C-alpha positions as a LaTeX table, in Angstrom:
\begin{tabular}{lrrr}
\hline
Residue & $x$ (\AA) & $y$ (\AA) & $z$ (\AA) \\
\hline
Unk1 & 0.84 & $-15.33$ & 19.75 \\
Unk2 & 2.49 & $-13.83$ & 22.48 \\
Unk3 & $-0.14$ & $-11.48$ & 23.08 \\
Unk4 & $-3.56$ & $-10.37$ & 22.09 \\
Unk5 & $-2.06$ & $-6.76$ & 20.71 \\
Unk6 & 0.82 & $-4.28$ & 21.46 \\
Unk7 & 1.21 & $-0.82$ & 21.46 \\
Unk8 & 3.90 & 0.74 & 19.41 \\
Unk9 & 5.43 & 4.76 & 18.39 \\
Unk10 & 5.53 & 5.43 & 15.10 \\
Unk11 & 7.17 & 8.40 & 14.08 \\
Unk12 & 8.43 & 7.98 & 10.16 \\
Unk13 & 7.07 & 3.98 & 10.51 \\
Unk14 & 7.97 & 2.08 & 13.35 \\
Unk15 & 4.97 & 0.47 & 13.53 \\
Unk16 & 4.08 & $-0.16$ & 9.71 \\
Unk17 & 7.33 & $-1.16$ & 9.07 \\
Unk18 & 8.53 & $-3.72$ & 11.37 \\
Unk19 & 4.52 & $-5.56$ & 11.21 \\
Unk20 & 5.31 & $-5.61$ & 7.52 \\
Unk21 & 8.69 & $-7.43$ & 8.21 \\
Unk22 & 6.87 & $-10.00$ & 10.47 \\
Unk23 & 3.82 & $-10.40$ & 8.77 \\
Unk24 & 1.30 & $-9.54$ & 11.25 \\
Unk25 & $-1.29$ & $-6.17$ & 11.52 \\
Unk26 & 0.23 & $-2.57$ & 11.92 \\
Unk27 & $-1.70$ & 1.03 & 12.51 \\
Unk28 & $-0.40$ & 4.35 & 12.47 \\
Unk29 & $-3.41$ & 6.79 & 13.27 \\
Unk30 & $-3.87$ & 9.82 & 12.75 \\
Unk31 & $-2.05$ & 12.89 & 14.51 \\
Unk32 & $-3.84$ & 13.23 & 17.77 \\
Unk33 & $-6.60$ & 10.40 & 17.26 \\
Unk34 & $-4.11$ & 8.37 & 20.44 \\
Unk35 & $-3.45$ & 9.62 & 23.59 \\
Unk36 & 0.26 & 9.86 & 24.03 \\
Unk37 & 0.71 & 10.15 & 27.22 \\
Unk38 & 3.79 & 8.25 & 28.84 \\
Unk39 & 5.49 & 8.19 & 25.34 \\
Unk40 & 9.33 & 10.11 & 25.42 \\
Unk41 & 8.83 & 12.58 & 22.97 \\
Unk42 & 11.37 & 11.97 & 19.68 \\
Unk43 & 9.69 & 14.70 & 17.55 \\
Unk44 & 6.75 & 16.02 & 19.05 \\
Unk45 & 5.37 & 16.58 & 15.66 \\
Unk46 & 5.80 & 13.45 & 14.23 \\
Unk47 & 5.46 & 10.63 & 17.08 \\
Unk48 & 2.29 & 8.77 & 16.92 \\
Unk49 & 0.89 & 5.72 & 18.95 \\
Unk50 & $-0.83$ & 2.55 & 17.16 \\
Unk51 & $-1.19$ & $-0.88$ & 17.49 \\
Unk52 & 0.11 & $-3.85$ & 16.45 \\
Unk53 & $-1.98$ & $-7.09$ & 16.03 \\
Unk54 & $-2.69$ & $-10.37$ & 14.92 \\
Unk55 & $-5.89$ & $-8.67$ & 12.36 \\
Unk56 & $-7.47$ & $-5.94$ & 11.55 \\
Unk57 & $-10.47$ & $-7.46$ & 13.30 \\
Unk58 & $-8.04$ & $-6.71$ & 16.47 \\
Unk59 & $-7.21$ & $-3.60$ & 14.97 \\
Unk60 & $-10.24$ & $-2.99$ & 15.21 \\
Unk61 & $-10.49$ & $-3.27$ & 19.11 \\
Unk62 & $-8.18$ & $-2.00$ & 20.09 \\
Unk63 & $-8.85$ & 1.27 & 18.54 \\
Unk64 & $-11.93$ & 1.60 & 19.79 \\
Unk65 & $-10.47$ & 0.96 & 22.93 \\
Unk66 & $-7.58$ & 3.71 & 22.62 \\
Unk67 & $-8.37$ & 6.54 & 20.40 \\
Unk68 & $-9.57$ & 9.73 & 22.07 \\
Unk69 & $-9.35$ & 13.34 & 23.54 \\
Unk70 & $-6.93$ & 12.72 & 26.99 \\
Unk71 & $-6.68$ & 15.55 & 29.40 \\
Unk72 & $-3.00$ & 14.73 & 30.00 \\
Unk73 & $-2.03$ & 14.94 & 25.84 \\
Unk74 & $-2.90$ & 18.42 & 24.34 \\
Unk75 & $-2.71$ & 17.39 & 21.18 \\
Unk76 & $-5.10$ & 14.66 & 21.42 \\
Unk77 & $-8.05$ & 15.96 & 19.59 \\
Unk78 & $-11.67$ & 15.98 & 20.98 \\
Unk79 & $-13.84$ & 13.82 & 18.00 \\
Unk80 & $-16.26$ & 11.14 & 18.92 \\
Unk81 & $-14.40$ & 7.80 & 18.51 \\
Unk82 & $-17.24$ & 4.28 & 16.79 \\
Unk83 & $-16.85$ & 1.87 & 16.56 \\
Unk84 & $-14.17$ & 0.70 & 14.33 \\
Unk85 & $-15.60$ & $-3.30$ & 14.23 \\
Unk86 & $-18.81$ & $-1.69$ & 12.15 \\
Unk87 & $-16.14$ & $-1.32$ & 9.55 \\
Unk88 & $-15.21$ & $-5.37$ & 9.95 \\
Unk89 & $-16.23$ & $-8.15$ & 6.62 \\
Unk90 & $-17.77$ & $-4.96$ & 4.20 \\
Unk91 & $-17.21$ & $-4.40$ & $-0.03$ \\
Unk92 & $-15.55$ & $-2.10$ & $-1.02$ \\
Unk93 & $-17.41$ & $-1.80$ & $-4.88$ \\
Unk94 & $-17.61$ & 2.12 & $-5.64$ \\
Unk95 & $-14.69$ & 2.68 & $-3.61$ \\
Unk96 & $-12.32$ & 4.61 & $-4.97$ \\
Unk97 & $-8.54$ & 3.65 & $-4.40$ \\
Unk98 & $-5.57$ & 5.72 & $-5.41$ \\
Unk99 & $-2.41$ & 4.11 & $-6.49$ \\
Unk100 & 0.65 & 6.89 & $-7.11$ \\
Unk101 & 3.16 & 6.97 & $-9.71$ \\
Unk102 & 5.52 & 7.89 & $-7.48$ \\
Unk103 & 6.00 & 4.81 & $-5.12$ \\
Unk104 & 6.22 & 2.28 & $-7.31$ \\
Unk105 & 8.62 & 3.73 & $-9.97$ \\
Unk106 & 11.23 & 4.19 & $-7.00$ \\
Unk107 & 14.21 & 2.83 & $-8.09$ \\
Unk108 & 14.81 & 0.47 & $-4.85$ \\
Unk109 & 11.58 & $-1.26$ & $-4.97$ \\
Unk110 & 11.41 & $-5.45$ & $-4.84$ \\
Unk111 & 10.03 & $-6.56$ & $-7.99$ \\
Unk112 & 8.62 & $-9.15$ & $-5.99$ \\
Unk113 & 7.21 & $-6.73$ & $-3.56$ \\
Unk114 & 5.62 & $-4.63$ & $-6.29$ \\
Unk115 & 4.16 & $-7.36$ & $-8.05$ \\
Unk116 & 2.02 & $-8.69$ & $-4.62$ \\
Unk117 & 1.33 & $-4.81$ & $-4.04$ \\
Unk118 & $-0.02$ & $-5.27$ & $-7.92$ \\
Unk119 & $-1.83$ & $-8.45$ & $-7.43$ \\
Unk120 & $-3.67$ & $-7.23$ & $-4.56$ \\
Unk121 & $-4.98$ & $-3.64$ & $-6.31$ \\
Unk122 & $-6.10$ & $-6.47$ & $-9.26$ \\
Unk123 & $-8.16$ & $-7.80$ & $-7.04$ \\
Unk124 & $-9.99$ & $-5.25$ & $-5.92$ \\
Unk125 & $-10.38$ & $-3.97$ & $-9.09$ \\
Unk126 & $-12.33$ & $-7.14$ & $-9.75$ \\
Unk127 & $-14.57$ & $-6.48$ & $-6.45$ \\
Unk128 & $-16.12$ & $-3.50$ & $-8.12$ \\
Unk129 & $-13.15$ & $-1.10$ & $-6.54$ \\
Unk130 & $-12.17$ & 2.10 & $-8.58$ \\
Unk131 & $-8.64$ & 2.05 & $-9.53$ \\
Unk132 & $-7.24$ & 5.84 & $-10.38$ \\
Unk133 & $-3.41$ & 6.28 & $-10.44$ \\
Unk134 & $-2.49$ & 9.71 & $-8.95$ \\
Unk135 & 0.22 & 11.91 & $-8.48$ \\
Unk136 & 2.29 & 12.98 & $-5.18$ \\
Unk137 & 4.58 & 14.78 & $-6.91$ \\
Unk138 & 6.81 & 15.80 & $-4.20$ \\
Unk139 & 7.25 & 12.17 & $-3.01$ \\
Unk140 & 11.17 & 12.13 & $-3.43$ \\
Unk141 & 12.05 & 14.92 & $-0.98$ \\
Unk142 & 10.08 & 13.15 & 1.92 \\
Unk143 & 13.05 & 11.55 & 3.49 \\
Unk144 & 15.28 & 14.65 & 3.11 \\
Unk145 & 12.73 & 16.87 & 4.91 \\
Unk146 & 11.92 & 13.93 & 7.66 \\
Unk147 & 14.84 & 13.14 & 8.70 \\
Unk148 & 16.06 & 17.22 & 9.02 \\
Unk149 & 12.92 & 17.63 & 10.67 \\
Unk150 & 12.40 & 14.81 & 12.78 \\
Unk151 & 16.66 & 15.08 & 14.45 \\
Unk152 & 15.75 & 18.71 & 15.07 \\
Unk153 & 12.98 & 17.82 & 17.33 \\
Unk154 & 14.69 & 14.75 & 19.08 \\
Unk155 & 17.49 & 17.54 & 19.48 \\
Unk156 & 15.53 & 19.35 & 21.63 \\
Unk157 & 13.07 & 16.62 & 22.65 \\
Unk158 & 16.56 & 14.88 & 24.27 \\
Unk159 & 18.07 & 17.69 & 26.54 \\
Unk160 & 16.97 & 17.22 & 28.66 \\
Unk161 & 18.35 & 14.11 & 29.44 \\
Unk162 & 20.86 & 15.59 & 30.90 \\
Unk163 & 21.63 & 13.27 & 33.77 \\
Unk164 & 19.73 & 15.78 & 36.83 \\
Unk165 & 16.10 & 16.01 & 35.82 \\
Unk166 & 15.72 & 12.95 & 33.68 \\
Unk167 & 17.03 & 9.44 & 33.06 \\
Unk168 & 20.17 & 8.10 & 33.42 \\
Unk169 & 22.75 & 9.64 & 35.69 \\
Unk170 & 26.55 & 7.83 & 34.86 \\
Unk171 & 28.49 & 6.74 & 38.37 \\
Unk172 & 31.76 & 8.26 & 37.37 \\
Unk173 & 32.74 & 12.19 & 37.60 \\
Unk174 & 34.71 & 14.78 & 39.36 \\
Unk175 & 32.33 & 17.51 & 38.30 \\
Unk176 & 29.32 & 19.10 & 36.48 \\
Unk177 & 30.68 & 19.32 & 33.40 \\
Unk178 & 32.36 & 15.26 & 33.14 \\
Unk179 & 29.06 & 14.17 & 34.75 \\
Unk180 & 26.83 & 15.92 & 32.02 \\
Unk181 & 29.36 & 14.33 & 28.98 \\
Unk182 & 29.76 & 10.85 & 30.26 \\
Unk183 & 25.49 & 11.00 & 31.37 \\
Unk184 & 24.60 & 11.38 & 27.71 \\
Unk185 & 27.62 & 9.62 & 26.27 \\
Unk186 & 26.86 & 7.00 & 28.39 \\
Unk187 & 23.08 & 6.64 & 27.78 \\
Unk188 & 22.62 & 7.17 & 24.43 \\
Unk189 & 22.94 & 5.11 & 21.55 \\
Unk190 & 25.49 & 5.79 & 18.80 \\
Unk191 & 21.77 & 6.09 & 16.43 \\
Unk192 & 20.17 & 8.41 & 19.15 \\
Unk193 & 23.45 & 10.24 & 19.06 \\
Unk194 & 23.73 & 10.63 & 15.61 \\
Unk195 & 20.40 & 12.07 & 15.57 \\
Unk196 & 20.77 & 14.57 & 18.43 \\
Unk197 & 23.95 & 15.93 & 16.25 \\
Unk198 & 22.39 & 16.01 & 12.98 \\
Unk199 & 19.41 & 18.00 & 14.58 \\
Unk200 & 21.62 & 20.43 & 16.67 \\
Unk201 & 23.69 & 21.32 & 12.91 \\
Unk202 & 20.49 & 21.89 & 11.63 \\
Unk203 & 19.31 & 24.30 & 14.21 \\
Unk204 & 22.26 & 25.82 & 13.76 \\
Unk205 & 22.93 & 29.66 & 13.48 \\
Unk206 & 23.37 & 30.30 & 9.93 \\
Unk207 & 21.58 & 26.42 & 8.38 \\
Unk208 & 18.35 & 27.30 & 10.09 \\
Unk209 & 16.81 & 28.98 & 7.26 \\
Unk210 & 19.20 & 26.43 & 4.66 \\
Unk211 & 17.78 & 23.42 & 6.63 \\
Unk212 & 15.13 & 23.72 & 9.07 \\
Unk213 & 13.23 & 26.11 & 7.33 \\
Unk214 & 13.09 & 25.55 & 3.84 \\
Unk215 & 12.29 & 21.45 & 5.49 \\
Unk216 & 9.06 & 22.97 & 7.12 \\
Unk217 & 8.46 & 24.85 & 3.71 \\
Unk218 & 8.60 & 21.25 & 1.29 \\
Unk219 & 6.82 & 19.60 & 4.30 \\
Unk220 & 3.58 & 21.96 & 3.22 \\
Unk221 & 3.97 & 21.00 & $-0.03$ \\
Unk222 & 3.66 & 17.18 & 0.84 \\
Unk223 & 0.96 & 17.94 & 2.88 \\
Unk224 & $-0.98$ & 19.71 & $-0.07$ \\
Unk225 & 0.14 & 16.67 & $-2.50$ \\
Unk226 & $-1.95$ & 14.19 & $-0.32$ \\
Unk227 & $-4.97$ & 16.92 & 0.56 \\
Unk228 & $-5.70$ & 17.20 & $-3.84$ \\
Unk229 & $-5.02$ & 13.23 & $-3.80$ \\
Unk230 & $-7.90$ & 13.22 & $-1.44$ \\
Unk231 & $-10.02$ & 14.98 & $-3.59$ \\
Unk232 & $-10.44$ & 12.06 & $-5.85$ \\
Unk233 & $-9.18$ & 8.87 & $-4.02$ \\
Unk234 & $-10.80$ & 7.78 & $-0.85$ \\
Unk235 & $-7.52$ & 5.75 & 0.45 \\
Unk236 & $-4.50$ & 4.89 & $-1.20$ \\
Unk237 & $-2.39$ & 1.69 & $-1.33$ \\
Unk238 & 1.41 & 1.71 & $-1.43$ \\
Unk239 & 3.52 & $-1.10$ & $-0.58$ \\
Unk240 & 5.18 & $-0.99$ & 3.54 \\
Unk241 & 8.23 & $-1.17$ & 2.43 \\
Unk242 & 10.51 & $-1.11$ & $-0.64$ \\
Unk243 & 12.17 & $-4.42$ & 0.16 \\
Unk244 & 11.86 & $-7.79$ & 1.93 \\
Unk245 & 12.62 & $-7.97$ & 5.44 \\
Unk246 & 16.87 & $-8.25$ & 5.90 \\
Unk247 & 19.00 & $-9.42$ & 7.88 \\
Unk248 & 19.91 & $-8.02$ & 11.30 \\
Unk249 & 23.07 & $-6.13$ & 10.69 \\
Unk250 & 23.25 & $-6.56$ & 7.11 \\
Unk251 & 22.10 & $-2.71$ & 6.85 \\
Unk252 & 25.60 & $-1.21$ & 8.66 \\
Unk253 & 25.18 & 1.75 & 6.72 \\
Unk254 & 22.63 & 4.64 & 8.75 \\
Unk255 & 21.38 & 6.01 & 5.46 \\
Unk256 & 20.33 & 2.85 & 3.75 \\
Unk257 & 18.69 & 2.14 & 7.11 \\
Unk258 & 16.80 & 5.56 & 6.27 \\
Unk259 & 16.05 & 5.08 & 2.93 \\
Unk260 & 13.82 & 2.47 & 4.25 \\
Unk261 & 10.95 & 4.77 & 5.68 \\
Unk262 & 10.59 & 6.35 & 2.18 \\
Unk263 & 6.84 & 5.02 & 2.00 \\
Unk264 & 6.49 & 5.50 & 5.53 \\
Unk265 & 7.53 & 8.83 & 6.59 \\
Unk266 & 5.65 & 11.00 & 4.22 \\
Unk267 & 2.49 & 10.10 & 6.47 \\
Unk268 & 3.76 & 11.59 & 9.67 \\
Unk269 & 4.98 & 14.53 & 8.26 \\
Unk270 & 1.19 & 14.90 & 6.74 \\
Unk271 & $-0.64$ & 13.39 & 9.85 \\
Unk272 & $-2.31$ & 10.65 & 8.03 \\
Unk273 & $-4.06$ & 7.29 & 9.42 \\
Unk274 & $-2.65$ & 4.80 & 7.86 \\
Unk275 & $-1.85$ & 1.00 & 8.32 \\
Unk276 & 0.12 & $-2.17$ & 7.20 \\
Unk277 & $-1.31$ & $-5.54$ & 6.10 \\
Unk278 & 0.09 & $-9.01$ & 5.30 \\
Unk279 & $-0.72$ & $-10.02$ & 1.55 \\
Unk280 & 1.22 & $-12.93$ & 1.47 \\
Unk281 & 4.72 & $-14.59$ & 1.59 \\
Unk282 & 8.70 & $-14.49$ & $-1.00$ \\
Unk283 & 10.98 & $-16.70$ & $-0.32$ \\
Unk284 & 9.47 & $-17.55$ & 3.49 \\
Unk285 & 9.61 & $-13.64$ & 3.62 \\
Unk286 & 5.93 & $-12.02$ & 4.87 \\
Unk287 & 5.59 & $-8.45$ & 1.97 \\
Unk288 & 3.60 & $-5.90$ & 3.82 \\
Unk289 & 0.53 & $-3.23$ & 2.25 \\
Unk290 & $-0.21$ & $-0.12$ & 3.20 \\
Unk291 & $-3.16$ & 1.72 & 3.03 \\
Unk292 & $-3.44$ & 5.85 & 3.40 \\
Unk293 & $-6.87$ & 7.40 & 4.47 \\
Unk294 & $-7.59$ & 10.88 & 5.27 \\
Unk295 & $-7.65$ & 12.52 & 8.39 \\
Unk296 & $-9.84$ & 10.51 & 10.54 \\
Unk297 & $-10.80$ & 8.04 & 8.52 \\
Unk298 & $-9.47$ & 5.25 & 9.75 \\
Unk299 & $-12.39$ & 3.62 & 9.27 \\
Unk300 & $-12.20$ & 3.55 & 5.58 \\
Unk301 & $-8.12$ & 1.83 & 5.90 \\
Unk302 & $-9.89$ & $-0.98$ & 8.15 \\
Unk303 & $-13.08$ & $-1.27$ & 6.03 \\
Unk304 & $-10.43$ & $-1.68$ & 2.61 \\
Unk305 & $-7.93$ & $-3.93$ & 5.10 \\
Unk306 & $-10.56$ & $-6.32$ & 6.27 \\
Unk307 & $-11.92$ & $-7.17$ & 2.93 \\
Unk308 & $-8.43$ & $-7.90$ & 2.03 \\
Unk309 & $-7.77$ & $-9.75$ & 4.49 \\
Unk310 & $-10.48$ & $-11.59$ & 3.93 \\
Unk311 & $-9.55$ & $-12.20$ & 0.23 \\
Unk312 & $-6.57$ & $-13.66$ & 0.96 \\
Unk313 & $-7.62$ & $-16.03$ & 3.86 \\
Unk314 & $-10.41$ & $-16.85$ & 1.15 \\
Unk315 & $-7.94$ & $-17.40$ & $-1.21$ \\
\hline
\end{tabular}
């Protein structure tokens, strides 16, 4: 209740996961649907701006305002923006909803999260939606692909923050090299440094083909999985995160933190729109559900999200 809406940047789940953990709604639009002008680029082929709000109606209102072409962002797409509020309060009868086997068979998924999402799927089926079990066979490679490509692009994008042209500059140095080293050492946090180093490594001579090029090829396979799936279904439903919210500092190991992106990162690799909506509580902690739609079909996920939200409020 601090604000009507806020904006986030989602590169691998950073709108949807916080929304899930805070019991609010977070939408990552299609890549190019909303301008990224003013955003500090982390991974240019993955970053996307989107709204975080208290409910689905507020997401619809925000998207009607922020979506569309911006001459200051060459990746923003010139496609008409519908009035997303017209997608609210609709029925889901006849809507084809895909349930990917791989997302519900993941070893690390919390049974509480899984069961909460399955309850919503049963409610949708009861309301007349057609539930189809689908397969996204390259799902398991998404995290590896994401952390190769995202760090490679971060290494390139963040090179400009050298203390001369952009950003922070250290106050204590005696020569140019010392200024560069101290500026970047002091200006970047531990995780930013880790990702820059990883990205520089996968782009280096001798490793570029083994890591970066191979990751791009697998990215194409992941995209093909979703393309094939959307021939059979209108939207795909999954958990937003594999677990309930964890305590601050509980995941000290970077790899454990990276694995939290398992249900969200693939959507960024493909550039699809996805939303996280709250579907209840467990042990006084919120659980989030994710809906994914084809490119530029934010209307579909707003439509289904609104129905689910109404059912939960009514129930």
